Coordinates of C-alpha atoms in Angstrom, one line a residue:
M1 CA -24.1 -58.2 9.4
I2 CA -22.6 -57.6 5.9
R3 CA -18.9 -57.1 6.0
A4 CA -17.8 -54.2 3.7
A5 CA -14.4 -53.1 2.3
I6 CA -14.0 -49.5 1.2
Y7 CA -11.9 -48.6 -1.9
A8 CA -10.9 -45.0 -2.7
R9 CA -8.6 -43.5 -5.4
F10 CA -7.6 -40.2 -7.0
S11 CA -5.8 -39.9 -10.3
S12 CA -3.2 -37.2 -10.2
D13 CA -0.6 -35.7 -7.8
L14 CA -2.0 -32.4 -8.8
Q15 CA -5.3 -33.2 -7.1
N16 CA -6.1 -32.7 -3.5
D17 CA -4.7 -35.6 -1.3
K18 CA -7.7 -35.1 1.0
S19 CA -9.8 -36.6 -1.8
V20 CA -9.1 -40.1 -0.5
A21 CA -10.2 -39.2 3.1
D22 CA -13.3 -37.5 1.7
Q23 CA -14.2 -40.6 -0.3
I24 CA -13.7 -42.9 2.7
A25 CA -15.9 -40.7 4.9
L26 CA -18.7 -40.8 2.2
C27 CA -18.4 -44.6 1.9
R28 CA -18.6 -45.0 5.7
E29 CA -21.8 -43.0 5.6
I30 CA -23.1 -45.3 2.9
C31 CA -22.2 -48.4 4.9
A32 CA -23.9 -46.9 8.1
R33 CA -27.1 -46.3 6.2
A34 CA -27.1 -49.8 4.7
G35 CA -26.2 -51.5 7.9
M36 CA -22.9 -52.8 6.7
A37 CA -19.8 -53.1 9.0
V38 CA -16.6 -51.7 7.6
I39 CA -13.8 -54.1 8.2
S40 CA -11.0 -52.7 5.9
T41 CA -10.1 -49.8 3.6
F42 CA -8.0 -49.8 0.5
E43 CA -6.7 -46.8 -1.4
D44 CA -4.5 -45.7 -4.3
R45 CA -3.2 -42.1 -4.4
A46 CA -2.2 -40.3 -7.5
I47 CA -2.7 -43.3 -9.7
S48 CA -4.9 -43.4 -12.9
G49 CA -7.9 -45.7 -13.0
S50 CA -7.2 -46.6 -16.6
S51 CA -5.4 -49.8 -15.6
A52 CA -5.8 -52.2 -12.7
I53 CA -2.4 -53.8 -12.9
N54 CA -0.3 -50.9 -11.5
R55 CA -2.6 -50.1 -8.6
P56 CA -1.3 -51.8 -5.4
G57 CA -4.3 -50.8 -3.4
F58 CA -6.7 -52.3 -5.9
Q59 CA -4.6 -55.5 -6.2
A60 CA -4.7 -55.8 -2.4
L61 CA -8.4 -55.4 -2.5
M62 CA -8.8 -58.2 -5.0
R63 CA -6.5 -60.5 -3.0
A64 CA -8.6 -59.9 0.1
A65 CA -11.7 -60.6 -2.0
E66 CA -10.2 -64.0 -3.0
A67 CA -9.7 -64.7 0.6
K68 CA -13.4 -64.0 1.3
A69 CA -12.4 -61.3 3.8
F70 CA -15.6 -59.2 3.1
D71 CA -19.0 -59.5 1.4
A72 CA -19.2 -56.1 -0.4
I73 CA -17.0 -53.4 -1.9
V74 CA -18.1 -49.8 -1.4
A75 CA -16.7 -46.9 -3.5
E76 CA -17.8 -43.4 -4.3
D77 CA -18.5 -44.3 -8.0
V78 CA -17.7 -47.0 -10.5
D79 CA -14.9 -44.8 -12.1
R80 CA -13.0 -45.0 -8.8
I81 CA -12.7 -48.7 -9.3
S82 CA -11.9 -48.6 -13.0
R83 CA -12.0 -46.4 -16.0
D84 CA -11.3 -49.3 -18.4
Q85 CA -14.0 -51.6 -19.6
G86 CA -11.9 -54.6 -19.8
D87 CA -10.6 -54.3 -16.2
W88 CA -14.1 -53.5 -15.0
H89 CA -15.6 -56.6 -16.5
T90 CA -12.8 -58.8 -15.4
A91 CA -13.1 -57.6 -11.8
R92 CA -16.9 -57.8 -11.9
K93 CA -17.0 -61.3 -13.2
R94 CA -14.6 -62.4 -10.5
L95 CA -16.5 -60.6 -7.7
D96 CA -19.8 -62.1 -9.0
F97 CA -18.3 -65.6 -8.8
L98 CA -17.1 -64.9 -5.2
G99 CA -20.5 -63.5 -4.2
I100 CA -19.2 -60.0 -3.5
A101 CA -21.5 -57.0 -4.4
I102 CA -20.4 -53.5 -5.4
H103 CA -22.0 -50.5 -3.9
T104 CA -21.6 -46.8 -4.7
A105 CA -23.3 -43.6 -3.6
S106 CA -26.1 -44.4 -6.1
G107 CA -26.7 -47.8 -4.6
K108 CA -25.9 -51.4 -5.5
V109 CA -24.3 -51.6 -9.0
G110 CA -26.0 -53.9 -11.5
K111 CA -24.5 -55.5 -14.5
I112 CA -25.9 -53.2 -17.2
E113 CA -25.5 -50.0 -15.1
G114 CA -21.9 -50.9 -14.2
S115 CA -21.0 -51.6 -17.9
M116 CA -22.5 -48.3 -19.0
R117 CA -20.6 -46.3 -16.3
A118 CA -17.4 -48.1 -17.1
L119 CA -17.8 -47.2 -20.8
M120 CA -18.4 -43.6 -19.8
G121 CA -15.2 -43.6 -17.7
E122 CA -13.1 -45.0 -20.5
L123 CA -14.6 -42.4 -23.0
F124 CA -13.8 -39.7 -20.5
I125 CA -10.1 -40.7 -20.5
E126 CA -10.0 -40.7 -24.3
N127 CA -11.8 -37.4 -24.6
L128 CA -9.5 -35.9 -22.0
A129 CA -6.4 -37.0 -24.0
A130 CA -7.8 -35.5 -27.3
H131 CA -8.5 -32.2 -25.6
T132 CA -5.0 -32.2 -24.0
R133 CA -3.4 -32.8 -27.4
R134 CA -5.4 -30.1 -29.0
G135 CA -4.3 -27.6 -26.3
L136 CA -0.7 -28.5 -26.7
E137 CA -0.8 -28.0 -30.4
A138 CA -2.3 -24.5 -29.8
V139 CA 0.7 -23.8 -27.5
I140 CA 3.1 -24.8 -30.2
R141 CA 1.4 -22.6 -32.8
D142 CA 1.8 -19.7 -30.4
G143 CA 5.5 -20.2 -30.4
R144 CA 5.6 -21.4 -26.8
H145 CA 7.2 -24.5 -25.4
A146 CA 4.8 -27.5 -24.7
G147 CA 7.3 -29.9 -23.1
G148 CA 8.9 -30.2 -19.7
R149 CA 11.9 -28.3 -18.3
A150 CA 14.9 -28.2 -20.6
Y151 CA 18.4 -27.7 -19.2
G152 CA 19.6 -24.2 -20.0
Y153 CA 16.2 -22.6 -19.7
A154 CA 13.8 -21.4 -17.1
T155 CA 10.1 -20.8 -17.2
V156 CA 8.9 -17.2 -17.2
P157 CA 6.7 -16.6 -14.2
G158 CA 3.1 -15.9 -15.1
K159 CA 3.6 -16.8 -18.7
P160 CA 2.9 -20.5 -19.3
G161 CA 5.0 -22.1 -22.0
E162 CA 7.5 -19.2 -22.3
L163 CA 11.1 -19.8 -21.6
S164 CA 14.2 -17.7 -20.9
I165 CA 17.8 -18.7 -21.2
V166 CA 19.8 -19.3 -18.0
P167 CA 23.3 -18.0 -18.7
E168 CA 25.2 -20.3 -16.3
E169 CA 23.5 -23.4 -17.7
A170 CA 23.8 -22.2 -21.3
A171 CA 27.6 -22.0 -20.8
I172 CA 27.6 -25.6 -19.8
V173 CA 25.6 -26.6 -22.8
R174 CA 28.1 -24.8 -25.1
R175 CA 30.9 -26.5 -23.3
I176 CA 29.3 -29.9 -23.8
F177 CA 28.8 -29.3 -27.6
Q178 CA 32.4 -28.0 -28.0
A179 CA 33.8 -31.0 -26.1
Y180 CA 31.8 -33.5 -28.2
V181 CA 32.8 -31.9 -31.5
G182 CA 36.4 -31.8 -30.2
G183 CA 36.4 -35.6 -29.9
M184 CA 35.3 -36.4 -26.3
T185 CA 32.8 -39.1 -25.8
P186 CA 29.5 -38.6 -23.8
R187 CA 30.9 -40.9 -21.1
Q188 CA 34.1 -38.8 -20.8
I189 CA 32.1 -35.6 -20.7
A190 CA 29.7 -36.9 -18.1
S191 CA 32.6 -38.2 -15.9
Q192 CA 34.3 -34.8 -16.2
M193 CA 31.1 -32.9 -15.2
N194 CA 30.7 -35.2 -12.2
A195 CA 34.3 -34.8 -11.2
E196 CA 33.9 -31.0 -11.2
K197 CA 30.6 -31.3 -9.3
V198 CA 28.6 -29.5 -12.0
A199 CA 24.9 -29.7 -11.1
P200 CA 23.1 -32.1 -13.6
P201 CA 19.8 -31.4 -15.3
R202 CA 18.0 -33.7 -12.8
G203 CA 19.0 -36.3 -10.3
R204 CA 22.4 -36.4 -8.6
T205 CA 24.8 -37.2 -11.4
W206 CA 25.5 -36.6 -15.1
N207 CA 25.1 -39.8 -17.2
A208 CA 26.3 -40.5 -20.8
S209 CA 22.7 -41.1 -21.9
T210 CA 21.6 -37.6 -20.7
I211 CA 24.1 -36.1 -23.2
N212 CA 24.1 -38.7 -25.9
G213 CA 20.3 -39.5 -26.2
N214 CA 18.8 -41.6 -28.8
L215 CA 19.2 -40.8 -32.5
A216 CA 15.9 -42.6 -33.6
R217 CA 13.9 -40.7 -30.9
G218 CA 15.6 -37.4 -31.1
S219 CA 16.2 -37.3 -27.4
G220 CA 19.3 -36.2 -25.4
M221 CA 21.1 -32.9 -25.1
L222 CA 23.1 -33.3 -28.3
L223 CA 19.8 -33.7 -30.3
N224 CA 17.7 -31.0 -28.5
D225 CA 16.6 -28.7 -31.3
L226 CA 15.7 -26.0 -28.8
Y227 CA 19.5 -25.2 -28.5
A228 CA 19.5 -24.4 -32.2
G229 CA 16.5 -22.1 -31.9
R230 CA 13.7 -24.5 -32.9
I231 CA 10.8 -25.8 -30.9
V232 CA 10.1 -29.3 -32.1
W233 CA 7.0 -31.2 -30.7
N234 CA 5.3 -34.5 -31.3
K235 CA 8.5 -36.6 -31.7
L236 CA 6.9 -39.3 -29.6
H237 CA 3.5 -40.6 -28.7
M238 CA 2.5 -42.7 -25.7
V239 CA 0.6 -46.0 -25.6
K240 CA -0.4 -48.0 -22.6
D241 CA 0.8 -51.6 -22.4
P242 CA -2.2 -53.6 -21.4
A243 CA 0.0 -56.3 -19.9
T244 CA 1.7 -54.0 -17.4
G245 CA -0.5 -50.9 -17.3
K246 CA 2.6 -48.7 -18.0
R247 CA 2.8 -46.0 -20.6
V248 CA 5.4 -46.7 -23.3
S249 CA 6.8 -44.1 -25.7
R250 CA 6.9 -44.7 -29.5
P251 CA 8.7 -42.5 -32.0
N252 CA 6.6 -40.7 -34.6
P253 CA 7.6 -40.3 -38.3
K254 CA 9.4 -37.0 -38.9
D255 CA 6.6 -35.8 -41.1
Q256 CA 4.4 -35.7 -38.0
Y257 CA 6.7 -33.3 -36.1
R258 CA 5.5 -29.8 -35.3
I259 CA 8.4 -27.3 -35.8
V260 CA 8.3 -23.6 -34.9
A261 CA 11.2 -21.2 -35.1
A262 CA 12.4 -19.7 -31.8
E263 CA 15.6 -17.8 -32.4
H264 CA 15.3 -16.0 -29.1
L265 CA 16.0 -19.4 -27.4
R266 CA 19.1 -20.3 -29.5
I267 CA 22.2 -21.3 -27.4
I268 CA 24.3 -23.1 -30.0
D269 CA 25.3 -21.4 -33.2
D270 CA 24.5 -23.2 -36.5
T271 CA 28.1 -24.2 -37.3
L272 CA 28.6 -25.9 -33.9
W273 CA 25.2 -27.5 -34.1
Q274 CA 25.8 -29.0 -37.6
A275 CA 29.2 -30.3 -36.6
A276 CA 27.7 -32.1 -33.6
Q277 CA 24.9 -33.6 -35.7
A278 CA 27.3 -34.8 -38.3
R279 CA 29.3 -36.7 -35.7
K280 CA 26.1 -38.1 -34.3
R281 CA 25.0 -39.4 -37.7
A282 CA 28.5 -40.9 -38.4
Q283 CA 28.5 -42.7 -35.1
G284 CA 24.8 -43.8 -35.1
R285 CA 24.3 -47.5 -35.2
P286 CA 21.6 -49.0 -37.5
Q287 CA 18.6 -50.1 -35.6
T288 CA 17.6 -53.8 -35.9
S289 CA 14.4 -55.4 -34.8
R290 CA 16.2 -58.5 -33.5
R291 CA 16.3 -58.7 -29.7
R292 CA 18.7 -60.9 -27.8
Q293 CA 17.3 -63.4 -25.4
P294 CA 17.8 -61.9 -21.9
R295 CA 19.8 -63.8 -19.3
I296 CA 18.1 -65.2 -16.2
L297 CA 19.3 -62.4 -14.0
S298 CA 19.0 -59.5 -16.4
G299 CA 17.8 -56.4 -14.6
L300 CA 18.2 -58.0 -11.2
L301 CA 22.0 -57.4 -10.7
R302 CA 23.1 -54.6 -8.4
C303 CA 26.5 -53.2 -7.6
G304 CA 27.5 -53.9 -3.9
T305 CA 29.4 -50.6 -3.8
C306 CA 26.8 -48.1 -4.9
G307 CA 23.6 -50.0 -5.4
G308 CA 23.4 -49.2 -9.1
G309 CA 22.6 -51.6 -11.9
M310 CA 25.2 -53.8 -13.6
A311 CA 25.4 -54.3 -17.4
S312 CA 27.4 -56.3 -19.9
V313 CA 30.6 -54.7 -21.1
G314 CA 31.7 -57.2 -23.7
H315 CA 33.6 -60.5 -23.6
R316 CA 37.1 -61.5 -22.7
H317 CA 38.5 -64.9 -23.7
G318 CA 35.0 -65.9 -24.6
T319 CA 33.5 -65.0 -21.3
A320 CA 31.0 -62.2 -20.7
R321 CA 32.0 -59.5 -18.2
L322 CA 29.7 -57.3 -16.1
Q323 CA 30.4 -53.9 -14.7
C324 CA 28.6 -51.3 -12.6
S325 CA 26.7 -48.9 -14.9
A326 CA 27.3 -45.9 -12.6
A327 CA 31.0 -46.4 -12.8
R328 CA 30.9 -46.8 -16.5
E329 CA 28.4 -44.2 -17.6
S330 CA 28.9 -41.4 -15.1
G331 CA 32.0 -42.2 -13.1
T332 CA 30.2 -41.7 -9.8
C333 CA 31.0 -45.2 -8.5
T334 CA 34.6 -46.1 -7.6
N335 CA 34.3 -49.8 -8.4
L336 CA 35.4 -50.3 -12.0
R337 CA 36.0 -54.0 -11.6
R338 CA 34.6 -56.3 -14.3
V339 CA 33.2 -59.6 -13.1
K340 CA 32.5 -62.8 -15.0
R341 CA 28.8 -63.2 -15.5
D342 CA 29.1 -67.0 -15.3
D343 CA 30.6 -66.7 -11.8
I344 CA 27.7 -64.5 -10.6
E345 CA 25.1 -66.9 -12.0
R346 CA 26.8 -70.0 -10.5
L347 CA 27.0 -68.5 -7.0
T348 CA 23.3 -67.4 -7.3
F349 CA 22.0 -70.8 -8.2
D350 CA 24.2 -72.5 -5.6
G351 CA 22.9 -70.2 -2.9
L352 CA 19.3 -70.8 -4.0
R353 CA 19.6 -74.5 -4.0
R354 CA 21.1 -74.6 -0.5
E355 CA 18.7 -72.1 1.1
L356 CA 15.5 -73.4 -0.5
A357 CA 16.1 -77.1 0.0
Q358 CA 13.2 -77.1 2.6
P359 CA 10.3 -75.1 1.0
A360 CA 7.9 -76.7 3.5
A361 CA 9.3 -74.3 6.2
I362 CA 8.2 -71.3 4.2
A363 CA 4.7 -72.8 3.7
E364 CA 4.4 -73.5 7.4
Y365 CA 5.4 -69.9 8.3
V366 CA 2.9 -68.4 5.9
T367 CA 0.1 -70.7 7.2
T368 CA 0.8 -69.4 10.7
Y369 CA 1.0 -65.8 9.5
N370 CA -2.4 -66.0 7.7
A371 CA -4.1 -67.6 10.7
E372 CA -2.9 -64.8 13.0
R373 CA -3.9 -62.2 10.4
R374 CA -7.5 -63.5 10.4
R375 CA -7.6 -63.5 14.2
L376 CA -6.4 -59.9 14.2
A377 CA -8.8 -58.9 11.5
R378 CA -11.7 -60.1 13.6
S379 CA -10.4 -58.4 16.7
N380 CA -9.8 -55.1 14.8
G381 CA -13.4 -55.2 13.5
Q382 CA -14.7 -55.5 17.1
D383 CA -12.3 -52.8 18.4
R384 CA -13.3 -50.5 15.5
S385 CA -17.0 -50.8 16.3
R386 CA -16.4 -50.1 20.0
L387 CA -14.2 -47.1 19.3
E388 CA -16.7 -45.7 16.8
R389 CA -19.5 -46.0 19.3
R390 CA -17.4 -44.2 21.9
S391 CA -16.5 -41.5 19.5
A392 CA -20.1 -40.8 18.8
E393 CA -20.9 -40.8 22.5
I394 CA -18.2 -38.3 23.2
G395 CA -19.5 -36.0 20.4
R396 CA -23.0 -36.1 21.8
E397 CA -21.9 -35.4 25.3
L398 CA -19.8 -32.4 24.1
N399 CA -22.7 -31.1 22.2
R400 CA -24.9 -31.3 25.4
L401 CA -22.3 -29.5 27.4
V402 CA -21.9 -26.7 24.8
D403 CA -25.7 -26.3 24.7
A404 CA -25.8 -26.1 28.5
I405 CA -23.2 -23.3 28.5
A406 CA -25.0 -21.5 25.6
T407 CA -28.3 -21.5 27.5
G408 CA -26.7 -20.4 30.8
R409 CA -27.8 -23.5 32.7
V410 CA -24.2 -24.1 33.9
D411 CA -21.0 -22.0 34.3
V412 CA -18.3 -22.8 31.9
L413 CA -15.7 -22.9 34.7
T414 CA -17.4 -25.7 36.4
I415 CA -17.3 -28.1 33.4
A416 CA -14.1 -26.9 31.7
D417 CA -12.2 -29.8 33.1
R418 CA -14.8 -32.3 31.8
I419 CA -14.7 -30.7 28.4
N420 CA -10.9 -30.9 28.2
A421 CA -11.0 -34.5 29.3
L422 CA -13.6 -35.4 26.6
E423 CA -11.5 -33.6 23.9
Q424 CA -8.4 -35.5 25.0
E425 CA -10.3 -38.8 24.9
R426 CA -11.7 -38.0 21.5
R427 CA -8.1 -37.4 20.2
D428 CA -7.0 -40.7 21.7
V429 CA -9.9 -42.6 20.1
A430 CA -9.2 -41.0 16.7
G431 CA -5.5 -42.1 17.0
R432 CA -6.5 -45.6 17.8
L433 CA -8.9 -45.7 14.8
A434 CA -6.2 -44.4 12.6
A435 CA -3.9 -47.2 13.8
L436 CA -6.6 -49.8 13.1
A437 CA -7.0 -48.3 9.6
E438 CA -3.2 -48.9 9.0
N439 CA -3.6 -52.5 10.1
D440 CA -6.5 -53.0 7.7
Q441 CA -4.0 -52.4 4.8
V442 CA -2.2 -55.7 5.7
V443 CA -4.2 -58.6 4.1
A444 CA -3.7 -62.3 4.1
L445 CA -1.6 -63.8 1.3
H446 CA -3.6 -64.8 -1.8
P447 CA -3.4 -68.6 -2.1
A448 CA -2.6 -68.5 -5.9
A449 CA 0.3 -66.1 -5.2
L450 CA 1.7 -68.4 -2.5
A451 CA 1.3 -71.4 -4.7
R452 CA 3.3 -69.7 -7.5
Y453 CA 6.0 -68.7 -5.0
L454 CA 6.3 -72.2 -3.5
A455 CA 6.3 -73.7 -7.0
A456 CA 9.3 -71.5 -7.9
V457 CA 11.0 -72.6 -4.6
D458 CA 10.4 -76.3 -5.4
A459 CA 11.7 -75.9 -9.0
I460 CA 14.9 -74.1 -8.0
A461 CA 15.6 -76.4 -5.0
A462 CA 15.4 -79.4 -7.3
M463 CA 17.4 -77.8 -10.2
P464 CA 20.4 -79.9 -11.2
A465 CA 23.7 -78.0 -11.3
E466 CA 24.1 -78.7 -15.0
T467 CA 20.9 -76.8 -16.0
E468 CA 22.1 -73.3 -15.2
T469 CA 22.0 -72.4 -18.9
G470 CA 19.6 -73.2 -21.7
L471 CA 16.6 -73.0 -19.3
S472 CA 13.0 -72.8 -20.6
S473 CA 11.2 -69.5 -20.5
E474 CA 8.8 -70.9 -18.0
F475 CA 11.6 -71.9 -15.6
V476 CA 13.2 -68.5 -16.0
A477 CA 9.9 -66.8 -15.1
R478 CA 9.8 -68.9 -11.9
I479 CA 13.2 -67.8 -10.9
R480 CA 12.4 -64.2 -11.5
D481 CA 9.1 -64.6 -9.5
L482 CA 11.3 -65.7 -6.6
V483 CA 14.4 -63.3 -6.7
S484 CA 14.0 -59.5 -6.5
A485 CA 17.7 -58.6 -6.6
V486 CA 21.2 -60.0 -6.6
V487 CA 23.7 -57.7 -5.1
V488 CA 27.3 -58.3 -6.3
H489 CA 30.0 -57.6 -3.8
A490 CA 33.2 -57.6 -5.9
P491 CA 36.0 -55.4 -4.3
P492 CA 38.2 -53.7 -6.8
N493 CA 41.8 -55.0 -7.3
S494 CA 40.7 -58.3 -5.8
E495 CA 39.5 -61.8 -6.8
A496 CA 37.0 -62.0 -4.0
L497 CA 33.4 -62.3 -5.0
E498 CA 30.3 -62.5 -2.8
I499 CA 26.6 -62.2 -3.7
E500 CA 23.6 -61.2 -1.7
I501 CA 20.2 -62.7 -2.8
R502 CA 17.0 -60.8 -2.0
G503 CA 13.7 -62.7 -2.3
R504 CA 10.3 -61.7 -3.5
L505 CA 8.5 -63.1 -0.5
T506 CA 9.1 -59.6 0.8
E507 CA 6.6 -58.3 -1.7
L508 CA 4.0 -60.9 -0.7
I509 CA 4.1 -60.2 3.1
G510 CA 6.2 -57.1 3.5
L511 CA 9.1 -59.1 4.9
P512 CA 12.5 -60.5 3.9
A513 CA 12.3 -64.1 2.8
F514 CA 15.6 -65.7 3.7
A515 CA 17.7 -66.4 6.8
D516 CA 21.0 -64.6 7.2
R517 CA 23.7 -66.9 6.2
S518 CA 27.0 -66.7 4.4
G519 CA 29.5 -69.2 3.1
G520 CA 30.8 -70.6 -0.1
G521 CA 30.9 -67.1 -1.6
Y522 CA 27.3 -66.1 -1.3
K523 CA 25.0 -64.6 1.3
V524 CA 21.2 -64.9 1.4
V525 CA 20.0 -62.1 3.5
A526 CA 17.0 -61.2 5.6
R527 CA 17.7 -57.8 7.1
E528 CA 14.9 -57.9 9.8
G529 CA 14.3 -61.6 10.4
L530 CA 11.1 -63.4 9.8
E531 CA 8.8 -61.7 12.3
P532 CA 5.7 -60.3 10.6
P533 CA 5.1 -56.6 11.2
T534 CA 1.8 -57.3 12.9
P535 CA 0.9 -56.8 16.6
G536 CA 0.5 -60.1 18.4
L537 CA 2.9 -62.1 16.3

């Protein structure tokens, strides 16, 4: 029998979440008609199909395909799999090589038909973007606001795009502008707001960046033209990075801005506004295209006190110092200690060398894990078929009993207990099927992903102590493939320093990677041990 995997997806969190369940139900009917056995289901909720990279369900589907876990993929339509021609052709070529067919409600998808439908899906996205932009321009021409919520304003119920001033928040906005013009820095203002427990625009705390913004992009409270009675739109445009699938904002030239007067929304008088803008321009730094080479652990460091990120705060005696960004930017973290970057990196590499000296142990563990997953997948397939047959039998028996009652052949009181028992059994079967569906989401490790992981382990385990700086970009990439976070425990008013390394094997199998050890100033942590979250292991 042909083994089938079902893939379902819907694009927006504004859509009905039941869409995935409906798609899966339709695909099961397709498989039943074609005589295919469903062995697993994969799904992505509220994720666009315009990129394959940022869809975890689709990535899991392709990893399972590489492992030859099924013979066919069944989806409602081609656009559920991809709305990008490049992604579609890449996936199709790989699936063709693996001998895996694609089926939809229209039947088996051929090369030409799939290409045409992928093209139509991509054109749909482009056309939708053009229509959306045109609609937003119409909103601006009508003098309404086309952006998201702005602090100091509330939407008018029943009137899309119309705003009204919130007096309490407007008073905070005026206070911020007056404090800034009076000489306070955005960091000082944010810290004061947090100390007074003033509710921020979003999130839990005020941050300096919320107030300060970016001069080139025209973002931030101090640059929000709405406070000066002007609606300004089209400051930015969005492009999708094909390497990551993420949307990236780019500033537009000022001659492309759309500006409409809105005096009824003014919060800041012109004198105060101009004074704030003059100080912003005086303090603005010229933008340069040169980017510094990031350090090996850039973006991975976390404060052990609050969990926030850590960033460079300058040099002292020729040595770079790092500090918790939450403590520096918003004053919400109590740990103001500055730590030498070199000390953190040294402890990290020492810990990795000691913990990863035996990469063969990880390989052996994963081999055992995959073997058990394959056994459980076979067992789950057999259990699912048995439960689905029983569910159908229960449905037929209940229908017979209901027909008997309707025709008067039996009294309802004599078979009430039987009907209740069948209904309870049907609920139990449905629950067991749901549990099997959850297990289907766990797939065996992709061999290429494991190979990259173990290559990083080997490289770091063999790294000499003197090569901590000046490493090649390839070597840095291997380290970042292995480490997901480095938590820095540096108590204030102390010289003590301990780090906690978190490994990316968690992302491959859903588990922590390292044993719990400490010593020599570092700790490589596994919070739940190395037991896979799979029944039978």
